[in-house]
XYZ file of C-alpha atoms in Angstrom:
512
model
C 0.000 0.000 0.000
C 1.262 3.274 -1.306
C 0.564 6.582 0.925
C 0.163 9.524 -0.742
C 0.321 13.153 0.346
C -2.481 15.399 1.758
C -4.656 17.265 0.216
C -7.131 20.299 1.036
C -10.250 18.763 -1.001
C -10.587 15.401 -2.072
C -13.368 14.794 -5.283
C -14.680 11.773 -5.766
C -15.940 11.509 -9.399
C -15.255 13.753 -12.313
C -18.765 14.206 -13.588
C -21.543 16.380 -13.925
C -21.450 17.709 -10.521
C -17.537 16.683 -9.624
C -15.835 18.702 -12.310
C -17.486 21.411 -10.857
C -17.019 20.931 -7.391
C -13.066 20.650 -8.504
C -13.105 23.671 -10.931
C -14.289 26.228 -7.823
C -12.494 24.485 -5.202
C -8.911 24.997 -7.400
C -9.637 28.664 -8.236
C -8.472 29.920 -4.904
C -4.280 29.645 -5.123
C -3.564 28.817 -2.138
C -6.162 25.603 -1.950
C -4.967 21.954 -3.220
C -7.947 19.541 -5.086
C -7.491 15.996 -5.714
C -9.936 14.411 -8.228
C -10.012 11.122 -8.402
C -12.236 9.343 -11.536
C -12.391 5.604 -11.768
C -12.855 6.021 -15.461
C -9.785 7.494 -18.262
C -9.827 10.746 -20.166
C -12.121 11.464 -22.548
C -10.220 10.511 -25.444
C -12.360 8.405 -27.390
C -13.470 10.407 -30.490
C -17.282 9.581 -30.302
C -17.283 11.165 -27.180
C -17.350 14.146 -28.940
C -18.873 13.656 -31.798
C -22.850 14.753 -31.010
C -24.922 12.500 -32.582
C -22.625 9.110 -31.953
C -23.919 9.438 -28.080
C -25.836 6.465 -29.413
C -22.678 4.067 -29.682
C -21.034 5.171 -26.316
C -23.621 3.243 -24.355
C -22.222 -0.090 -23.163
C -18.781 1.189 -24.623
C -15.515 1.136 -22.129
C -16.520 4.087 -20.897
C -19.763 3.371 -19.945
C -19.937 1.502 -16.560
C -22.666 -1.163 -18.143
C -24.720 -1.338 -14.913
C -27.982 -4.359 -14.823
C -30.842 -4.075 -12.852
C -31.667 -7.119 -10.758
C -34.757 -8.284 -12.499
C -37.485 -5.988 -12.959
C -40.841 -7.626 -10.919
C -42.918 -5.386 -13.061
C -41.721 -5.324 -16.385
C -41.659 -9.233 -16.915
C -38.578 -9.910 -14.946
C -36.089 -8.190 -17.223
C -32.671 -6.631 -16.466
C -32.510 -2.926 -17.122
C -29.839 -1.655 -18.372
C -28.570 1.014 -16.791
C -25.684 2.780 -18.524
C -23.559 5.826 -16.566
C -20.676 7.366 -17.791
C -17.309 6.138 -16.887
C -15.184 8.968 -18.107
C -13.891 12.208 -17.630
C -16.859 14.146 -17.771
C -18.864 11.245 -16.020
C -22.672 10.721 -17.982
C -22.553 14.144 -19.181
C -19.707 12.505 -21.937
C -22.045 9.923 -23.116
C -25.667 11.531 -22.346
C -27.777 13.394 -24.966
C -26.991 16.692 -24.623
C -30.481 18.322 -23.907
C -30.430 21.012 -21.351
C -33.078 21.137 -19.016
C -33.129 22.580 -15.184
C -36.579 20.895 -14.245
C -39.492 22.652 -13.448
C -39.310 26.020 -10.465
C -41.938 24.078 -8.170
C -39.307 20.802 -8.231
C -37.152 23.269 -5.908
C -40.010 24.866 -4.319
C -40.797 21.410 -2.841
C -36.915 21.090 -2.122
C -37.528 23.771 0.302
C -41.197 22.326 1.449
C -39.480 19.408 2.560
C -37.205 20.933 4.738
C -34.278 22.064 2.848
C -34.263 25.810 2.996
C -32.013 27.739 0.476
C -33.158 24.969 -2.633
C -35.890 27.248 -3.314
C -35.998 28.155 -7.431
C -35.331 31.444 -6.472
C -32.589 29.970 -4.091
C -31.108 27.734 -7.085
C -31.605 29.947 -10.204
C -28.306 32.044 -9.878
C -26.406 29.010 -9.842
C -28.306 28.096 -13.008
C -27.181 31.318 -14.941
C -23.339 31.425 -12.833
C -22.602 28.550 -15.440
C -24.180 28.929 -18.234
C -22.868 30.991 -21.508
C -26.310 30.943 -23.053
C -26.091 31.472 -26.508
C -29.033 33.834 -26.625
C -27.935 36.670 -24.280
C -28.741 37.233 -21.122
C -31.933 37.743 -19.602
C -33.772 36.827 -15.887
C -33.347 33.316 -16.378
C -29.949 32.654 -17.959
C -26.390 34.040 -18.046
C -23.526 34.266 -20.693
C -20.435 34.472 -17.967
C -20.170 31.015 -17.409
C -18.184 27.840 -18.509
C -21.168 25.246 -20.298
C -22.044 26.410 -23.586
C -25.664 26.490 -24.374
C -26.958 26.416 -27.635
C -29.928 26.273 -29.867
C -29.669 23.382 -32.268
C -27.490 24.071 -35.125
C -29.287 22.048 -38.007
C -32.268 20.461 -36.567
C -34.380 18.032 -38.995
C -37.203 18.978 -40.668
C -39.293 16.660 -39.309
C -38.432 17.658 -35.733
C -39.909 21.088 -36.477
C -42.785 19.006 -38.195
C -43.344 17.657 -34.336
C -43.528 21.003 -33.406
C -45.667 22.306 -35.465
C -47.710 18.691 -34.835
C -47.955 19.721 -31.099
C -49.177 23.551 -31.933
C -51.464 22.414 -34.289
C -53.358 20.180 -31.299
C -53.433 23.402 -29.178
C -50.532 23.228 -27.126
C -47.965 26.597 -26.680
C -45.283 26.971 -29.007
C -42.658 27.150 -26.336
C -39.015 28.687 -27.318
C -37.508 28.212 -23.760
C -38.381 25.314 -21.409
C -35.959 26.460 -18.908
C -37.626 30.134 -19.018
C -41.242 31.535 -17.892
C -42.559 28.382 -18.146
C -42.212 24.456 -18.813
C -45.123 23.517 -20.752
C -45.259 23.300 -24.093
C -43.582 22.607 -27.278
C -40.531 23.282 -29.061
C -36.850 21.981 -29.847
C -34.285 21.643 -26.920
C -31.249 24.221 -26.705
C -27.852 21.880 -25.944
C -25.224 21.283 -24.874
C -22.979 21.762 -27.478
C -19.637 24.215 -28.633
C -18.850 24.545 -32.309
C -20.693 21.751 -33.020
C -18.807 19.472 -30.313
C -20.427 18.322 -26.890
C -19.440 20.125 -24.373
C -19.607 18.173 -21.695
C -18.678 18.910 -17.802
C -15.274 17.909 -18.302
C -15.039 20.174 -21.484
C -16.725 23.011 -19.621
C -14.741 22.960 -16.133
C -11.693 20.724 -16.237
C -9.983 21.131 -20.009
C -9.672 25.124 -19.395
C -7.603 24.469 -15.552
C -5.904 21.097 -16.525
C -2.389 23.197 -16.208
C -3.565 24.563 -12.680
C -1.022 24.232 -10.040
C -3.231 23.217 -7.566
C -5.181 20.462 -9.434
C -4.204 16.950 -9.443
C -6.528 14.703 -11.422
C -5.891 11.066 -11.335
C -8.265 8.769 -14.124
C -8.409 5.084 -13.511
C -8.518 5.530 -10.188
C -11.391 3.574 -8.188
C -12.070 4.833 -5.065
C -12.505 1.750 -2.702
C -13.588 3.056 1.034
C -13.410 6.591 2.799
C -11.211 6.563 5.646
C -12.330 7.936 9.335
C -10.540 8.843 12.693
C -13.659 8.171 14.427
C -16.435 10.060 12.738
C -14.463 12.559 10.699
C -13.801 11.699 7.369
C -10.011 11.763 7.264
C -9.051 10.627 3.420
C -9.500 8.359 0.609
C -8.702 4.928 -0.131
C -8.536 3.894 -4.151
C -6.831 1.517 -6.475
C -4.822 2.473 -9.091
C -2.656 0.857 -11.912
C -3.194 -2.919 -9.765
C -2.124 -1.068 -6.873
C -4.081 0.338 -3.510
C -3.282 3.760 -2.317
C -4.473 6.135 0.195
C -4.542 10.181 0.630
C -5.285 12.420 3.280
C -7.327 15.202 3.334
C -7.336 18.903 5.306
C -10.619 19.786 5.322
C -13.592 17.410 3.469
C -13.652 14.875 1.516
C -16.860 15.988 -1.625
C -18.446 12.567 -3.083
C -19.627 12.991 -6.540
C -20.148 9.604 -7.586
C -23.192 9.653 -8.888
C -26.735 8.060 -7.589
C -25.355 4.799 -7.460
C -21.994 4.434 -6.542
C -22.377 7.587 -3.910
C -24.236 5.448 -1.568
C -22.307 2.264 -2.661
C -19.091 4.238 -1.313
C -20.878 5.588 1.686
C -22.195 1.370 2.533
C -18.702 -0.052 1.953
C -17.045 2.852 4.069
C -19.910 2.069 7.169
C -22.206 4.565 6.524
C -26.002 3.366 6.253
C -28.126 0.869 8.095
C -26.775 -0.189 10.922
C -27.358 -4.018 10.983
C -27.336 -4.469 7.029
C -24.058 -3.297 7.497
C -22.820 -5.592 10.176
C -24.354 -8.408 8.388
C -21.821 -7.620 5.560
C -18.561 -7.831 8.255
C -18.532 -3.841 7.618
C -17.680 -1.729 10.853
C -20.762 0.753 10.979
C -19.311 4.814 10.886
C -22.944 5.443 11.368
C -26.044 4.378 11.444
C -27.568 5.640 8.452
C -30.961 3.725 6.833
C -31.400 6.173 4.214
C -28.274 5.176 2.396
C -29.206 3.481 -1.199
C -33.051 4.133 -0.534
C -35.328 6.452 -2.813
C -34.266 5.905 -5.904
C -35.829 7.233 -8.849
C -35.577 7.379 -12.269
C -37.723 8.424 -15.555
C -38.652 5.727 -17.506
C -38.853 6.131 -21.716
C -40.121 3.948 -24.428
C -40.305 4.530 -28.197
C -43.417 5.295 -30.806
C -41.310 4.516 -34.020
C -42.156 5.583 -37.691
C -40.948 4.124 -40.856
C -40.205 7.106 -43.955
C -40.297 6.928 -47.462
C -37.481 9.125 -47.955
C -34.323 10.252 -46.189
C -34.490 11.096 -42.525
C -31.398 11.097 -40.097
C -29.596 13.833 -37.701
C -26.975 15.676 -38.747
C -23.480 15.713 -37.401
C -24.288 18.724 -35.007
C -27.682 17.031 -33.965
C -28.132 15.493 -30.269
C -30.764 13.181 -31.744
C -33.477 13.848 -29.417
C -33.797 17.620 -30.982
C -37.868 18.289 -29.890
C -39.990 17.704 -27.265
C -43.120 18.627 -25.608
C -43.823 18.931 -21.562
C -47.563 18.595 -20.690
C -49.887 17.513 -17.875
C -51.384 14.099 -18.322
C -55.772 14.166 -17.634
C -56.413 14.549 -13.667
C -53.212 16.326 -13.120
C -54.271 19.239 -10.901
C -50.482 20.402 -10.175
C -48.934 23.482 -11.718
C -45.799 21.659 -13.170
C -46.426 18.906 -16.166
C -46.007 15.596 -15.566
C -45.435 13.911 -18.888
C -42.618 14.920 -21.400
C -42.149 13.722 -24.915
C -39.140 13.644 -26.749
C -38.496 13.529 -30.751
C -35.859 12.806 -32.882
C -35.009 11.979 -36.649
C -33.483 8.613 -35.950
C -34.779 5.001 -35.286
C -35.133 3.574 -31.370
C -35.987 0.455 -31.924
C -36.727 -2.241 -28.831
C -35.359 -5.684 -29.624
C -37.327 -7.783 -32.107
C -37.947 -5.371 -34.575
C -36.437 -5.224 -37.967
C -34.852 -1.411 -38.461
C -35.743 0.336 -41.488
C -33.881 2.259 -43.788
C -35.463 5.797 -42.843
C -37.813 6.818 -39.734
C -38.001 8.795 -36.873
C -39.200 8.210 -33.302
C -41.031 9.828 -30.644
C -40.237 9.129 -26.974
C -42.959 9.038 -23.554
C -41.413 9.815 -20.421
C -43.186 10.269 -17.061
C -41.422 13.624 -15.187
C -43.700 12.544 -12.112
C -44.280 8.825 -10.930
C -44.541 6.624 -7.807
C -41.567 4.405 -8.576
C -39.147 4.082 -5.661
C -36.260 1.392 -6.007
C -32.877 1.131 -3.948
C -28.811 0.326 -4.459
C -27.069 -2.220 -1.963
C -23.903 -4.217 -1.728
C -23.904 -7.262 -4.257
C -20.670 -7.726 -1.430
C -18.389 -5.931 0.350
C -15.714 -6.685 -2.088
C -15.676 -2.444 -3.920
C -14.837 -3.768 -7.150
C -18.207 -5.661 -7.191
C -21.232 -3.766 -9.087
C -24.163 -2.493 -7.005
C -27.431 -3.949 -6.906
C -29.802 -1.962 -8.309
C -33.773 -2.337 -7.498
C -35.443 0.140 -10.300
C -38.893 -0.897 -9.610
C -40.389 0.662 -12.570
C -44.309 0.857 -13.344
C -45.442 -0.877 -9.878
C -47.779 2.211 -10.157
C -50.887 1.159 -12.439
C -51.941 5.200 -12.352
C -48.422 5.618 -14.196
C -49.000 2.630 -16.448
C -52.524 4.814 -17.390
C -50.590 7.915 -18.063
C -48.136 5.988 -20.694
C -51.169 4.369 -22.361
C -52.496 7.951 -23.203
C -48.970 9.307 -23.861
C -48.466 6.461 -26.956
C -52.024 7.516 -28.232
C -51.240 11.426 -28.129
C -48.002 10.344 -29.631
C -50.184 8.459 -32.644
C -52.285 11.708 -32.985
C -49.456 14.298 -33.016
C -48.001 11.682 -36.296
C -50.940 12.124 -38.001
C -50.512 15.843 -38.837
C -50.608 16.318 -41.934
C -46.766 17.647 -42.074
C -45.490 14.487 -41.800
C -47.284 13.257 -44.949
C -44.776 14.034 -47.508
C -42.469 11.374 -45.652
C -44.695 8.594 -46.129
C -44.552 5.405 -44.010
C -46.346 3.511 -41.598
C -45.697 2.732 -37.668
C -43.512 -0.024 -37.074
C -43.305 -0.018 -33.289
C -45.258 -0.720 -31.380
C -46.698 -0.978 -35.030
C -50.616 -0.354 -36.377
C -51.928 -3.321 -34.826
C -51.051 -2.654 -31.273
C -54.172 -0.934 -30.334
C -56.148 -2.426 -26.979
C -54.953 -1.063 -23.755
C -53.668 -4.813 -22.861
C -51.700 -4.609 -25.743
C -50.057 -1.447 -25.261
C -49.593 -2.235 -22.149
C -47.320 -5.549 -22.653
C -45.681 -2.909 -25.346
C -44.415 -0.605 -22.801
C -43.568 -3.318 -20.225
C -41.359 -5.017 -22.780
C -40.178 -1.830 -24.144
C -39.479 0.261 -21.814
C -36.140 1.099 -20.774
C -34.235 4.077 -18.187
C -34.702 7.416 -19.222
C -31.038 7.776 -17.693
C -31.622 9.776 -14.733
C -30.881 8.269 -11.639
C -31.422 10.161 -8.117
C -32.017 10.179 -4.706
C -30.122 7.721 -2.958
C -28.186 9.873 -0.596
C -31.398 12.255 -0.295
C -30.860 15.775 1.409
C -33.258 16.439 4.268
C -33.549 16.454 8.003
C -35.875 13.702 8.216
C -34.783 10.247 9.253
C -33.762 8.209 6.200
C -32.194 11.763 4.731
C -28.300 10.664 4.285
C -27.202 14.349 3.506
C -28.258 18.064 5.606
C -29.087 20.986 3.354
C -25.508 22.499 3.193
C -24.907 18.456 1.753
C -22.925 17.523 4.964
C -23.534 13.396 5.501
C -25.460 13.249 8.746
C -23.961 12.011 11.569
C -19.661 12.473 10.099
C -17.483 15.144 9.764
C -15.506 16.563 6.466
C -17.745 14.911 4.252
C -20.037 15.997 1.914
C -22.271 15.070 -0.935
C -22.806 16.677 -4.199
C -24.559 15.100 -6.946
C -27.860 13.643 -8.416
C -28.037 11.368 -5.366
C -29.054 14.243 -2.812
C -32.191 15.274 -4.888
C -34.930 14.627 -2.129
C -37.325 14.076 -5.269
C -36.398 13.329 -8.841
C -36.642 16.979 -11.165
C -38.860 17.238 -14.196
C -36.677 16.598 -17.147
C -33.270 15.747 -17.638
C -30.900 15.616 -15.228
C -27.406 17.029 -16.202
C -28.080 20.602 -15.886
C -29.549 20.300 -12.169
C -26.447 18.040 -11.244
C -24.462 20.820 -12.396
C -26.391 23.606 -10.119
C -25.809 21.200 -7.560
C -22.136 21.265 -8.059
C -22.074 25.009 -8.011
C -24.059 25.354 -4.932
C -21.957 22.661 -3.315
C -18.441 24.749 -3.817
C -20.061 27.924 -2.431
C -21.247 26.049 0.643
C -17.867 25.014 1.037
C -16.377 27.766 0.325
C -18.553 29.606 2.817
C -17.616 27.364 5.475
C -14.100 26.764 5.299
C -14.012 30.854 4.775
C -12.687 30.882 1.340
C -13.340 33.801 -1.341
């Protein structure tokens, strides 16, 4: 065993939220930041590349999690893919940028969690975002992640548009603006045509930084304590096992499931689960690995006559629409659609030459599932419990989201590219049917959350300044802490969260 020197900061995880965390923590001189990423850099040219997103998944530097299987969608494994990379799932994800809806933080706040208000959250929205637009009272131009409209979107992504207008629901230019409901394309997260991912945003501009020590490969196997304080790191690296010490915290931004994976196999979650493992409990945490959520998306696929496919800029998924499902009394929507000129097929169906597809995704939903030990050997993969669609109310929302889907492709801009519907295909029409479609369709809308939730209540893992209850000099900062999943995608949020996390730092350890 190899021991290293100390360090100020220690972040685990370069993703979404850790590149962050690492690019604010290093901007003071005198303060030293160690990020550690189990994956490599992001070398691999697809990474890059916008529309290849679709070949990263279950690539080396995807981690390639399974479900266990599935007790309500006929006892499959879900796969579960999360980036493994520089950059973490913001170097293999789609691009779209989307904060959620204001009431998601409103409720933040409801639940105990004051300063997560949307008008708590908002600023750290704008701090990093260089908004291609201009500024205005919801976004900013100042910061790092480059946010853009899409460069050459397909025509029949407008057509959707148009399609969703044309049934009486708002043209809407900016879903992260006055409002979420609506219709329109998504703005990106793309630079001169290239992702731009976290890693691209916060890490390539400091990589020369004095004060910044990133190590790839690196898998971080337990935190190490004096006690209850978190005093460093433990990882392996190149076949050999290391360990660093830290000043002041340790920040884990592993992600939703290997945050609370690192917190079990370091003694931090329920008590006797833990002893029943041979782990030495740190403390007595239940919460850990419970309330995890996820959106859940399945395809409507068309078949065209003539040419359809994304261009080299595109993201794929280039429109979408945000609505509330009948009986849904709330002021946020709970059903979002996505569009894209490319083909989504679930296994068993013969791909096409030409077609598009429209995706159903619930943004609300009574699907919890959890993330334990498969061991207490580190290098094993978690065991992940999605427990999608146990909900029949959310199996009832789908239904009418694949018929709203069928109405929106009969407007009659889509008729000069021909076709017919290949999946679930025309035939598919009784509820019974539709639903064994989605059930054997279905797959993660790749947005994890909620497994180290922030709170004050008893199965809450982290406070509201993301301090782990119950330790000291360790913190949590990424999709994991969300109390309650946000409506929409996930990689902007994670981001805020990362922003929000430094300043909290910051503010505590009296850095400017």
């Amino acid at each position: 065993m190899k021991l290293n020197s100390k360090y100020d900061y220690i972040v685990i995880g370069a993703g979404s939220a850790g590149c962050v965390v690492a690019n604010r923590m290093s901007q003071n001189s005198d303060t030293t930041v160690l990020l550690l990423e189990a994956g490599n850099a992001d070398t691999k040219p697809e990474i890059h590349i916008p529309p290849e997103c679709v070949n990263l998944q279950g690539s080396e530097v995807d981690w390639g999690y399974f479900s266990e299987p599935e007790p309500y969608l006929n006892h499959r494994k879900m796969f579960c893919p999360r980036g493994k990379v520089l950059g973490g799932s913001s170097s293999i994800n789609l691009m779209i940028y989307i904060r959620g809806n204001p009431h998601d933080y409103d409720h933040w706040q409801a639940l105990g969690n004051p300063g997560w208000s949307y008008q708590d959250v908002l600023p750290y929205f704008k701090k990093s975002e260089n908004q291609q637009r201009g500024a205005n009272a919801y976004h900013g131009v100042d910061g790092e992640l480059s946010v853009t409209d899409p460069i050459s979107p397909a025509v029949v992504s407008q057509r959707f548009v148009d399609a969703c207008v044309a049934m009486g629901y708002d043209y809407n230019p900016d879903f992260n603006g006055m409002q979420q409901s609506g219709a329109g394309l998504y703005q990106v997260t793309i630079k001169d045509g290239f992702r731009h991912s976290a890693a691209a945003a916060f890490l390539l501009p400091i990589l020369e930084g004095p004060n910044l020590t990133i190590t790839t490969g690196a898998l971080v196997t337990r935190l190490l304590f004096e006690e209850t304080r978190a005093v460093g790191v433990e990882y392996l690296h190149e076949g050999m096992l290391h360990q660093v010490r830290v000043n002041q915290e340790v920040i884990l931004s592993a992600g939703a499931f290997e945050s609370p994976k690192l917190l079990l196999q370091s003694g931090i979650g329920d008590a006797e689960y833990l002893q029943g493992l041979g782990i030495s409990v740190v403390a007595d945490l239940p919460g850990v690995g419970q309330n995890l959520q996820d959106h859940l998306i399945f395809p409507i696929v068309q078949q065209t006559t003539q040419e359809v496919y994304p261009a080299i800029t595109s993201n794929v998924s280039e429109a979408g629409l945000f609505l509330h499902s009948e009986g849904n009394l709330e002021a946020a929507p709970d059903v979002q659609f996505f569009f894209g000129p490319d083909i989504y097929l679930p296994p068993g169906y013969i791909r096409p030459d030409w077609g598009f597809t429209g995706v159903v995704s619930l943004t609300h939903f009574q699907n919890f599932g959890s993330v334990s030990l498969r061991s207490s050997d580190p290098k094993d993969p978690p065991v992940l419990r999605m427990n999608y669609l146990q909900s029949e109310a959310d199996v009832q929302k789908l239904i009418a989201g694949i018929r709203l889907m069928r109405q929106l492709f009969q407007f009659c801009g889509f008729d000069e590219f021909g076709g017919k519907e290949i999946a679930p295909g025309e035939s598919v029409t009784s509820d019974a049917a539709l639903v064994a479609y989605i059930r054997e369709s279905c797959s993660t809308g790749h947005h994890p959350a909620g497994t180290c939730k922030m709170g004050t209540d008893p199965m809450a893992v982290v406070d509201p300044k993301l301090r782990v209850h119950g330790v000291k000099g360790l913190r949590v900062a990424d999709a994991s802490i969300m109390p309650t999943l946000v409506r929409g995608n996930t990689n902007a949020p994670i981001i805020m969260i990362g922003e929000k996390a430094a300043d909290l730092i910051k503010a505590a350890d009296g850095i400017s």
